[in-house]
PDB file of C-alpha atoms in Angstrom:
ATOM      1  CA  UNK A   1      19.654   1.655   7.282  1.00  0.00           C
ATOM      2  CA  UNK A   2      17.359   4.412   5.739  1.00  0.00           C
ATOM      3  CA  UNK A   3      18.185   6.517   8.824  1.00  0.00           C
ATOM      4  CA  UNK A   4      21.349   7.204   7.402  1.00  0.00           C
ATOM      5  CA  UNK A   5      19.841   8.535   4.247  1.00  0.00           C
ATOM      6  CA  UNK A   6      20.153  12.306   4.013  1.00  0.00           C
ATOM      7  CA  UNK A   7      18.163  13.252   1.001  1.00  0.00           C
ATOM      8  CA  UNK A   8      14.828  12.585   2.291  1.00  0.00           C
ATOM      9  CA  UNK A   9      13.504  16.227   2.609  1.00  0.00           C
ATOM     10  CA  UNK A  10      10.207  16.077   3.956  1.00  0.00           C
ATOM     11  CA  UNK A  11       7.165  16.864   5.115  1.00  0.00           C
ATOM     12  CA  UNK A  12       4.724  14.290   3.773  1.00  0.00           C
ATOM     13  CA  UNK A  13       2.260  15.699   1.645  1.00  0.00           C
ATOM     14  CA  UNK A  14      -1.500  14.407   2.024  1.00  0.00           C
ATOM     15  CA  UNK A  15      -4.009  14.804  -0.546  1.00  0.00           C
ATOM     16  CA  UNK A  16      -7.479  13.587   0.855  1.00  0.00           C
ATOM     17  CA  UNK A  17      -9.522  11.238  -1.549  1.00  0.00           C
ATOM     18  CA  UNK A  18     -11.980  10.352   1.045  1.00  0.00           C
ATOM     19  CA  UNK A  19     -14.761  12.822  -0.334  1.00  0.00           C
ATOM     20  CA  UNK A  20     -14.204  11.480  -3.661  1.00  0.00           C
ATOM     21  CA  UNK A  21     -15.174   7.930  -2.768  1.00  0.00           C
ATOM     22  CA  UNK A  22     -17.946   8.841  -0.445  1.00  0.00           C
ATOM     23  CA  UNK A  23     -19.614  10.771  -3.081  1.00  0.00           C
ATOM     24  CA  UNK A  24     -19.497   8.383  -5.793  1.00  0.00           C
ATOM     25  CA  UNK A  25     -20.815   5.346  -3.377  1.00  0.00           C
ATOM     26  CA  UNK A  26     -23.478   8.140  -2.134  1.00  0.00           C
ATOM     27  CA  UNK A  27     -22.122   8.255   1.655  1.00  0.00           C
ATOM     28  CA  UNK A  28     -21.309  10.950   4.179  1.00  0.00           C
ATOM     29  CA  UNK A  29     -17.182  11.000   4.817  1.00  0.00           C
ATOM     30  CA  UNK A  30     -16.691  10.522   8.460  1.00  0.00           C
ATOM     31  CA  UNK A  31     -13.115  11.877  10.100  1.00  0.00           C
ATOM     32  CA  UNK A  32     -12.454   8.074  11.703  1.00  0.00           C
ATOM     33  CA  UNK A  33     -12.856   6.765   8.374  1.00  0.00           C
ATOM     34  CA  UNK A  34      -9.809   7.969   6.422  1.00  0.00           C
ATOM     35  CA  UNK A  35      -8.709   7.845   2.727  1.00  0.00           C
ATOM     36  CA  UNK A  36      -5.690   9.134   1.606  1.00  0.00           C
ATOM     37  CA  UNK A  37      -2.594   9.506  -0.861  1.00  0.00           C
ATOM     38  CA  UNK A  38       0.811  10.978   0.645  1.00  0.00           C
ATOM     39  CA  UNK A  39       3.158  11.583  -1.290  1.00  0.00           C
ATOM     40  CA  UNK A  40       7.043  12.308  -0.502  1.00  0.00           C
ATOM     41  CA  UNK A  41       7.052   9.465   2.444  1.00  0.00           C
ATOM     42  CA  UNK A  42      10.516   7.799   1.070  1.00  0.00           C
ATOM     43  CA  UNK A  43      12.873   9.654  -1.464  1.00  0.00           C
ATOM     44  CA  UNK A  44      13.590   8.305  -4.899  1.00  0.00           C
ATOM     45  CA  UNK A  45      16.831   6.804  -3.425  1.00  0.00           C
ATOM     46  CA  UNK A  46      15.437   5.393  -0.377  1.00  0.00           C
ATOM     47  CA  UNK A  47      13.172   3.181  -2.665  1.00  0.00           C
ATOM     48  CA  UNK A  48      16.094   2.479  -4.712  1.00  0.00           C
ATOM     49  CA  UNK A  49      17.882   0.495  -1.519  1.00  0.00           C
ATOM     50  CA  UNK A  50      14.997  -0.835  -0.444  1.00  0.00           C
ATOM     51  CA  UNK A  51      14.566  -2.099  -3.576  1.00  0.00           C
ATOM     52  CA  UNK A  52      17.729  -3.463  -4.171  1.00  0.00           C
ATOM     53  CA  UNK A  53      17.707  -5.203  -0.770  1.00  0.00           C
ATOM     54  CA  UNK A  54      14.823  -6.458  -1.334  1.00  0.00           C
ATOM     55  CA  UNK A  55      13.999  -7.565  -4.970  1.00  0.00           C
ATOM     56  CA  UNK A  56      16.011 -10.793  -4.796  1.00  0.00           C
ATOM     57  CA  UNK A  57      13.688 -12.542  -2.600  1.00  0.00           C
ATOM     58  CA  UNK A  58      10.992 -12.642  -5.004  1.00  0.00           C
ATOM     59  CA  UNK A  59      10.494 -15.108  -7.790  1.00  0.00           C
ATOM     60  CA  UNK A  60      12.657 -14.715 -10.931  1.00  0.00           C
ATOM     61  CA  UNK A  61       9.216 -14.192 -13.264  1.00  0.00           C
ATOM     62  CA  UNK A  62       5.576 -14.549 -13.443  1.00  0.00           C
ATOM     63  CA  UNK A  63       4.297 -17.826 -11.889  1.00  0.00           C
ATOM     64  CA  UNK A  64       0.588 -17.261 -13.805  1.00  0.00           C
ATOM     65  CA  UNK A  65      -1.357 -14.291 -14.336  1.00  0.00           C
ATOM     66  CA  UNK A  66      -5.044 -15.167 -13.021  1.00  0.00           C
ATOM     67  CA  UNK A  67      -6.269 -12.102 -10.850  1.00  0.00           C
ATOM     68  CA  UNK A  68      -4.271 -11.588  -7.632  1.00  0.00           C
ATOM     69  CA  UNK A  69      -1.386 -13.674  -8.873  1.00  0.00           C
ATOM     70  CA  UNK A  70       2.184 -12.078  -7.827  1.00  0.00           C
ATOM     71  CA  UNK A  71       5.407 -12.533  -6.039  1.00  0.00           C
ATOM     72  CA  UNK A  72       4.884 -11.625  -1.974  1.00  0.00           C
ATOM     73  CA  UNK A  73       6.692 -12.494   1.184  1.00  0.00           C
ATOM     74  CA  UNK A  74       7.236 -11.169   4.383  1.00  0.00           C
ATOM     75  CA  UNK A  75       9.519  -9.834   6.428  1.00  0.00           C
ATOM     76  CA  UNK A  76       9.583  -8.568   9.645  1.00  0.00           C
ATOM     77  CA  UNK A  77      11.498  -5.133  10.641  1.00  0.00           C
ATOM     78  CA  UNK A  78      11.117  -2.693  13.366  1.00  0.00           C
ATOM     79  CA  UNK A  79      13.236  -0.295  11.990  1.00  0.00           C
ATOM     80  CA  UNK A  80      11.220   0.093   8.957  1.00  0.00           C
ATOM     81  CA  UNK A  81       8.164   0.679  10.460  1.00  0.00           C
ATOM     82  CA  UNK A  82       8.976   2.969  13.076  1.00  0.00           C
ATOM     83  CA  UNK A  83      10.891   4.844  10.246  1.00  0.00           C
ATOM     84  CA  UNK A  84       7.650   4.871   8.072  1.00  0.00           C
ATOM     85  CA  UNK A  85       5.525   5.459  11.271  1.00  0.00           C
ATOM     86  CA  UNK A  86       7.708   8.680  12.122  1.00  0.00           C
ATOM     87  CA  UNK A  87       7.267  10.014   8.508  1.00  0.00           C
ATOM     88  CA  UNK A  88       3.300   9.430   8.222  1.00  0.00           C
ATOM     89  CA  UNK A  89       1.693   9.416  11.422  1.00  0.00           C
ATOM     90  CA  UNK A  90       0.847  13.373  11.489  1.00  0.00           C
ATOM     91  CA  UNK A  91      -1.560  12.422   8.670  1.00  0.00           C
ATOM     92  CA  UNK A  92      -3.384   9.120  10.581  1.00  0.00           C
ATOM     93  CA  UNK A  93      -6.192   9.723  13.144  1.00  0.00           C
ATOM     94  CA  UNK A  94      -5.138   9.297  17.064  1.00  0.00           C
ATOM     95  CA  UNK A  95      -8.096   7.090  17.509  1.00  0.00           C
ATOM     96  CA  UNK A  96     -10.032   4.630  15.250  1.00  0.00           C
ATOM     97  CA  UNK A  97     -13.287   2.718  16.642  1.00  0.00           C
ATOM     98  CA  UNK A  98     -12.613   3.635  20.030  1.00  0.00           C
ATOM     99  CA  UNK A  99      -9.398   2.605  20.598  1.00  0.00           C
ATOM    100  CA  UNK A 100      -6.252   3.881  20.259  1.00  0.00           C
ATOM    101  CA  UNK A 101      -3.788   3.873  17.079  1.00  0.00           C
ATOM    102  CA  UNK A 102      -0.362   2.265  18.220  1.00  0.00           C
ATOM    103  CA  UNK A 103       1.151   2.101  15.108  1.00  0.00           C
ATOM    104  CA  UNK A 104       2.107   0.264  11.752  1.00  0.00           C
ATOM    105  CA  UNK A 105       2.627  -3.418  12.432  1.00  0.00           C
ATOM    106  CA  UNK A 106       6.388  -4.659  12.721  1.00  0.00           C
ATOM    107  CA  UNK A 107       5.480  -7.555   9.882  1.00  0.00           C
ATOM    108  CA  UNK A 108       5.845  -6.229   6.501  1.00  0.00           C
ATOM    109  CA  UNK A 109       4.076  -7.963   2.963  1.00  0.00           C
ATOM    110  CA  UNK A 110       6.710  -7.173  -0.019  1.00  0.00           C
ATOM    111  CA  UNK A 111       4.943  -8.108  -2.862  1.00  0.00           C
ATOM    112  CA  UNK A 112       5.876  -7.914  -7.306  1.00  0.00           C
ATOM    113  CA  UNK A 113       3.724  -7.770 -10.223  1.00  0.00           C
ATOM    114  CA  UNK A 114       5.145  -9.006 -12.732  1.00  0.00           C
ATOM    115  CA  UNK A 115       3.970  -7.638 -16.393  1.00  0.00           C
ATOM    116  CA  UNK A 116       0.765  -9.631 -17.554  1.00  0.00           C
ATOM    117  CA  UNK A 117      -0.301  -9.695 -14.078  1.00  0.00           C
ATOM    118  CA  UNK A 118      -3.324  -7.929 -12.597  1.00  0.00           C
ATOM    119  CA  UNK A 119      -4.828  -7.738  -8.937  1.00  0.00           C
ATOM    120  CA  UNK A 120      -8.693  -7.819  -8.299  1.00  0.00           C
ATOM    121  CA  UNK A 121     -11.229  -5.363  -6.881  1.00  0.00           C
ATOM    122  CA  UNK A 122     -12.336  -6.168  -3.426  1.00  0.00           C
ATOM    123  CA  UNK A 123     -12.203  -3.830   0.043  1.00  0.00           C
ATOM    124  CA  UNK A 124      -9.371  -4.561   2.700  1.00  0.00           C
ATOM    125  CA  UNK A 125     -10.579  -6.385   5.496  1.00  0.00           C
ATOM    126  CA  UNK A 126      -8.933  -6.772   9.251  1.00  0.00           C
ATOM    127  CA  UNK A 127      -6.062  -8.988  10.732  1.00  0.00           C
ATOM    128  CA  UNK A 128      -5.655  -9.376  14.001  1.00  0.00           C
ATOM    129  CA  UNK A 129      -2.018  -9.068  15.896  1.00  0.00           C
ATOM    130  CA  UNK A 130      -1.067 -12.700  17.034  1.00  0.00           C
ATOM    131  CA  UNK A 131       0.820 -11.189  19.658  1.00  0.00           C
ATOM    132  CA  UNK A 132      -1.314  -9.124  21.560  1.00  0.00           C
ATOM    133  CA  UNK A 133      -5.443  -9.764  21.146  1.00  0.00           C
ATOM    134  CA  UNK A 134      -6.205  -6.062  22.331  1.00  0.00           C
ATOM    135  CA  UNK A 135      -4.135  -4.723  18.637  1.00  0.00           C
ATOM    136  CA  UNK A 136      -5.709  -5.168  14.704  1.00  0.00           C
ATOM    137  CA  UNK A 137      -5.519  -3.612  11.572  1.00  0.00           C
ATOM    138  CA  UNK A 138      -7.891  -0.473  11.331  1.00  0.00           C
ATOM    139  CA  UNK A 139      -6.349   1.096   8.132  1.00  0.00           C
ATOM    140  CA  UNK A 140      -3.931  -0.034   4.927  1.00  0.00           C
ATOM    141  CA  UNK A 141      -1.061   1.352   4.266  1.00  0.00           C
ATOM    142  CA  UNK A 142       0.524   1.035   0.719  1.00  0.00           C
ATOM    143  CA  UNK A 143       4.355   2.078  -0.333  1.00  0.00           C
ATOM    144  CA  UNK A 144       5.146   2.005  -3.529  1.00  0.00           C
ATOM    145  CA  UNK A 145       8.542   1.693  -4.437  1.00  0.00           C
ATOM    146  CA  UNK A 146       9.270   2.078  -8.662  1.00  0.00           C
ATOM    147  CA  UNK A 147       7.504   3.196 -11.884  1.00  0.00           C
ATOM    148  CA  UNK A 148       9.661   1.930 -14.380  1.00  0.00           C
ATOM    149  CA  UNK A 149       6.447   0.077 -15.884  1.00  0.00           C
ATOM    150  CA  UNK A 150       3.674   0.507 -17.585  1.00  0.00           C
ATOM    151  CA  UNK A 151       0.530   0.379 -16.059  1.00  0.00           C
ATOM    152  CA  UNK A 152      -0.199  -0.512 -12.399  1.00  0.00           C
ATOM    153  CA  UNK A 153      -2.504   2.163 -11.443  1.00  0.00           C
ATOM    154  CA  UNK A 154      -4.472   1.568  -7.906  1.00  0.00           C
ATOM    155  CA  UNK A 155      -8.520   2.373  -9.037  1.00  0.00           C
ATOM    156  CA  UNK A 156     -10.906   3.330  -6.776  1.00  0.00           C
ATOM    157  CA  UNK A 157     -14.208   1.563  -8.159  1.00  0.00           C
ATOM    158  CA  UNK A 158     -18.087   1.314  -7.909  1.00  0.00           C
ATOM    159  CA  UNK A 159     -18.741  -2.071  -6.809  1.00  0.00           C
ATOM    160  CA  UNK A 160     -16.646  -5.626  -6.870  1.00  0.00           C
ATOM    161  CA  UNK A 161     -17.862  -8.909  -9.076  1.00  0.00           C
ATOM    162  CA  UNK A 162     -17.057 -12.356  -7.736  1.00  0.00           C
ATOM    163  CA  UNK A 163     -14.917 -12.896 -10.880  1.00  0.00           C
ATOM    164  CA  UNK A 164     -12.567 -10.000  -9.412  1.00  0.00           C
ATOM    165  CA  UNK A 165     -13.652  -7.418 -12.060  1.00  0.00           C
ATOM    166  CA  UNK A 166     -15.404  -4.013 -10.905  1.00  0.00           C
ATOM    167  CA  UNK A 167     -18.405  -1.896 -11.682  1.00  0.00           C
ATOM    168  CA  UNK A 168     -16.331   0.852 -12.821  1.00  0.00           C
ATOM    169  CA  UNK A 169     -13.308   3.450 -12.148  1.00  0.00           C
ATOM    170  CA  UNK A 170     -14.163   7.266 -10.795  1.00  0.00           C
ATOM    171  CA  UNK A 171     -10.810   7.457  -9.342  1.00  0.00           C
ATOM    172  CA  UNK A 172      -7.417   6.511 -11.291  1.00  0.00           C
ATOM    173  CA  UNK A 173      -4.202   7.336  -9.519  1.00  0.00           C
ATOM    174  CA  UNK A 174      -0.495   6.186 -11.248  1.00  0.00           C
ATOM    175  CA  UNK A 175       1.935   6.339  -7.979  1.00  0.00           C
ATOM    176  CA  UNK A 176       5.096   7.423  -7.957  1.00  0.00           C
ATOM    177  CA  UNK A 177       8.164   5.844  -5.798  1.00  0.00           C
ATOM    178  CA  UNK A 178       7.809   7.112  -2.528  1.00  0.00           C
ATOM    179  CA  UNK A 179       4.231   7.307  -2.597  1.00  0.00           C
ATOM    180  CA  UNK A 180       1.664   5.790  -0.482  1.00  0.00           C
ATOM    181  CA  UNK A 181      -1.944   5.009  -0.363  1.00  0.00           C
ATOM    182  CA  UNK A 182      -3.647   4.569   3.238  1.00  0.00           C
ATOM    183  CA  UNK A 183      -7.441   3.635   3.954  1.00  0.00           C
ATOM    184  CA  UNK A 184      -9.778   2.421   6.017  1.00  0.00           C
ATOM    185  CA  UNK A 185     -10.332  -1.385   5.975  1.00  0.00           C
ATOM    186  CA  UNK A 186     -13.789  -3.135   5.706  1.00  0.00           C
ATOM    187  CA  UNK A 187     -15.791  -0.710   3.981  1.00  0.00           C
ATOM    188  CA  UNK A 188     -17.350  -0.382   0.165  1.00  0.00           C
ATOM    189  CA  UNK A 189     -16.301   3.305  -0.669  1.00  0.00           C
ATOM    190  CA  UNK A 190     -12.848   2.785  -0.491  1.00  0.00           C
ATOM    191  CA  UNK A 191     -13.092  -0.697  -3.014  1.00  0.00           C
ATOM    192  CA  UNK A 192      -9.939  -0.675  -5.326  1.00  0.00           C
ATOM    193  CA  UNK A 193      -8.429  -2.919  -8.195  1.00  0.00           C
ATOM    194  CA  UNK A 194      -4.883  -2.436  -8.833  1.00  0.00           C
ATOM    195  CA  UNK A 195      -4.639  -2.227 -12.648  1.00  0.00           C
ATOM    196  CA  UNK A 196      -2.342  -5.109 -15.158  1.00  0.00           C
ATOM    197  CA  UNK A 197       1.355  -4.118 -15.331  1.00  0.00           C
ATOM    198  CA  UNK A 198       1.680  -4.108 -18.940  1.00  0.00           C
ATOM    199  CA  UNK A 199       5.372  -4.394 -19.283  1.00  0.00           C
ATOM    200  CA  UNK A 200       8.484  -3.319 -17.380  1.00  0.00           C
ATOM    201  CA  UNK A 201      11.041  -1.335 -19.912  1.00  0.00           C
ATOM    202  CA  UNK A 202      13.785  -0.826 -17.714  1.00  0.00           C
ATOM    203  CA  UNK A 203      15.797  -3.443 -15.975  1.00  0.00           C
ATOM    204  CA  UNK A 204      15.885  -3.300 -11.876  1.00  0.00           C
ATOM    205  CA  UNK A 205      19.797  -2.543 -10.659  1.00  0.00           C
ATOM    206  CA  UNK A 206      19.724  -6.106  -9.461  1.00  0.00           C
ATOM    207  CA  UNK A 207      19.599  -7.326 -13.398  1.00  0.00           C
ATOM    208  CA  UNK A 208      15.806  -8.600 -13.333  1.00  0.00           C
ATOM    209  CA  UNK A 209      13.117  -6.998 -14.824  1.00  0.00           C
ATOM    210  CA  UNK A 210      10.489  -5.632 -12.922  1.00  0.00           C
ATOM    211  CA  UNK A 211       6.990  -4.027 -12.790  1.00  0.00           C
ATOM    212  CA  UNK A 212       5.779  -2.319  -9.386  1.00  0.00           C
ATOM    213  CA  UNK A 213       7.176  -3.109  -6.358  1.00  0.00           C
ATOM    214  CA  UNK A 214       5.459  -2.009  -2.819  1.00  0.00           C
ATOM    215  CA  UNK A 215       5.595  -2.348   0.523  1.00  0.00           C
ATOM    216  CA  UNK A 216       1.725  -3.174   1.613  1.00  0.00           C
ATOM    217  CA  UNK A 217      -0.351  -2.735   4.757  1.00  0.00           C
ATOM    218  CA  UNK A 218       0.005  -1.251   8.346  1.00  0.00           C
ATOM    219  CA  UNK A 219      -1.560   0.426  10.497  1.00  0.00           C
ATOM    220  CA  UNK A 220      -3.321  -0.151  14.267  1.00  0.00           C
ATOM    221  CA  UNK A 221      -4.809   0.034  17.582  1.00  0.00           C
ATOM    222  CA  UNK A 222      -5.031  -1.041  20.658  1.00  0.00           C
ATOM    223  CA  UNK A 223      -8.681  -2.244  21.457  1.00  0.00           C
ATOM    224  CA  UNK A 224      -8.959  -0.758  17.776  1.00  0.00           C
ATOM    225  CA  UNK A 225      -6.511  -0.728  15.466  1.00  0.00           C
ATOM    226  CA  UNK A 226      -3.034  -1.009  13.933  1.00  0.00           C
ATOM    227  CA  UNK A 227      -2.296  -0.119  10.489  1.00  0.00           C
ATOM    228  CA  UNK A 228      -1.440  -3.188   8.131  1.00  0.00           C
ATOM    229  CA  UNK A 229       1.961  -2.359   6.233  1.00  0.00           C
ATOM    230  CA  UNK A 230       3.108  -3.105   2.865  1.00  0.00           C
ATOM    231  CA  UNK A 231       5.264  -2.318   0.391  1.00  0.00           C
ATOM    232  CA  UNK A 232       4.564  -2.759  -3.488  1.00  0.00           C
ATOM    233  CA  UNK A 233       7.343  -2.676  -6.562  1.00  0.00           C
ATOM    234  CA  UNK A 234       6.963  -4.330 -10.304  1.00  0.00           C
TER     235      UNK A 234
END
């Protein structure tokens, strides 16, 4: 497992882009309402397993390229999230809506863009746990695992069309393996479109092409919220 990894070097660093958003949708940041990019939350080689163990469950190439299209499943591990948890949860609020944050959920989405394909701009909204009706999502939490693409940047945006294009970019961020991008669910200033992959010039270790890979959402509370988890590779 990634526990035995001993390059990972630590701390996590957090860079706040809460303000950012707030002042371009013309609204007061408020401390239960976070934003944020961390870098450094898995090393370079820690995506590189995950990525190898992973990769071959997706499909071997684009099936269409209409907005949102992309290779996702899920998979459910423990061990990953408490791992993740462990590593990021000096940077999440205690409390979120008056309840208590537990933790990232267990279930993890793995999803693949494949070059062509592009996402859509819309705001995260809430899941609940089907386990236990007192636990859902408060906050998204986004791993990305590669950059051996082009393109893929996660914008921040003015407003979201029905035909999934935006209003404009003020915010353009290019992550990096390792990086992550966490935010609070269900609300306009934090709207994003995650930008076509325009080609993937490296092959993956596995021997398929590939444009970014993550891990996407995760993160929660009881009577509140529990962050969504996933992870996100090309």
């Amino acid at each position: 497992g990634l526990e035995s990894d001993t390059d990972w070097t630590g701390p996590v660093s957090v860079a706040d882009l809460a303000p950012q958003c707030c002042e371009a949708h013309g609204v007061e940041p408020s401390p239960d309402r976070p934003c944020m990019l961390l870098r450094g939350v898995l090393s370079r080689a820690e995506c590189a397993r995950l990525l190898e163990a992973l990769d071959g469950h997706h499909a071997p190439g684009a099936e269409g390229c209409v907005p949102g299209a992309r290779s996702q499943f899920v998979t459910d591990s423990p061990e990953l999230s408490a791992l993740l948890w462990a590593r990021i949860q000096h940077a999440v609020p205690r409390a979120l809506d008056g309840g208590a944050v537990v933790g990232l959920q267990s279930r993890i989405a793995v999803a693949k863009c494949f070059p062509g394909q592009v996402g859509f701009a819309h705001m995260d909204f809430r899941h609940a746990d089907p386990d236990d009706g007192a636990v859902a999502s408060r906050i998204s939490f986004t791993l990305y695992l590669n950059d051996d693409y082009e393109g893929g940047h996660l914008d921040f945006v003015r407003s979201a069309n029905l035909d999934g294009t935006h209003g404009g970019a003020f915010l353009s961020i290019r992550p990096e393996p390792g990086w992550a991008a966490v935010f609070y669910q269900g609300v306009p200033e934090f709207m994003h479109y995650p930008c076509e992959v325009r080609r993937a010039p490296q092959a993956h270790p596995t021997g398929g092409s590939h444009a970014p890979l993550s891990i996407p959402r995760a993160s929660a509370s009881r009577d509140a919220s529990r962050p969504e988890t996933a992870l996100i590779t090309g």
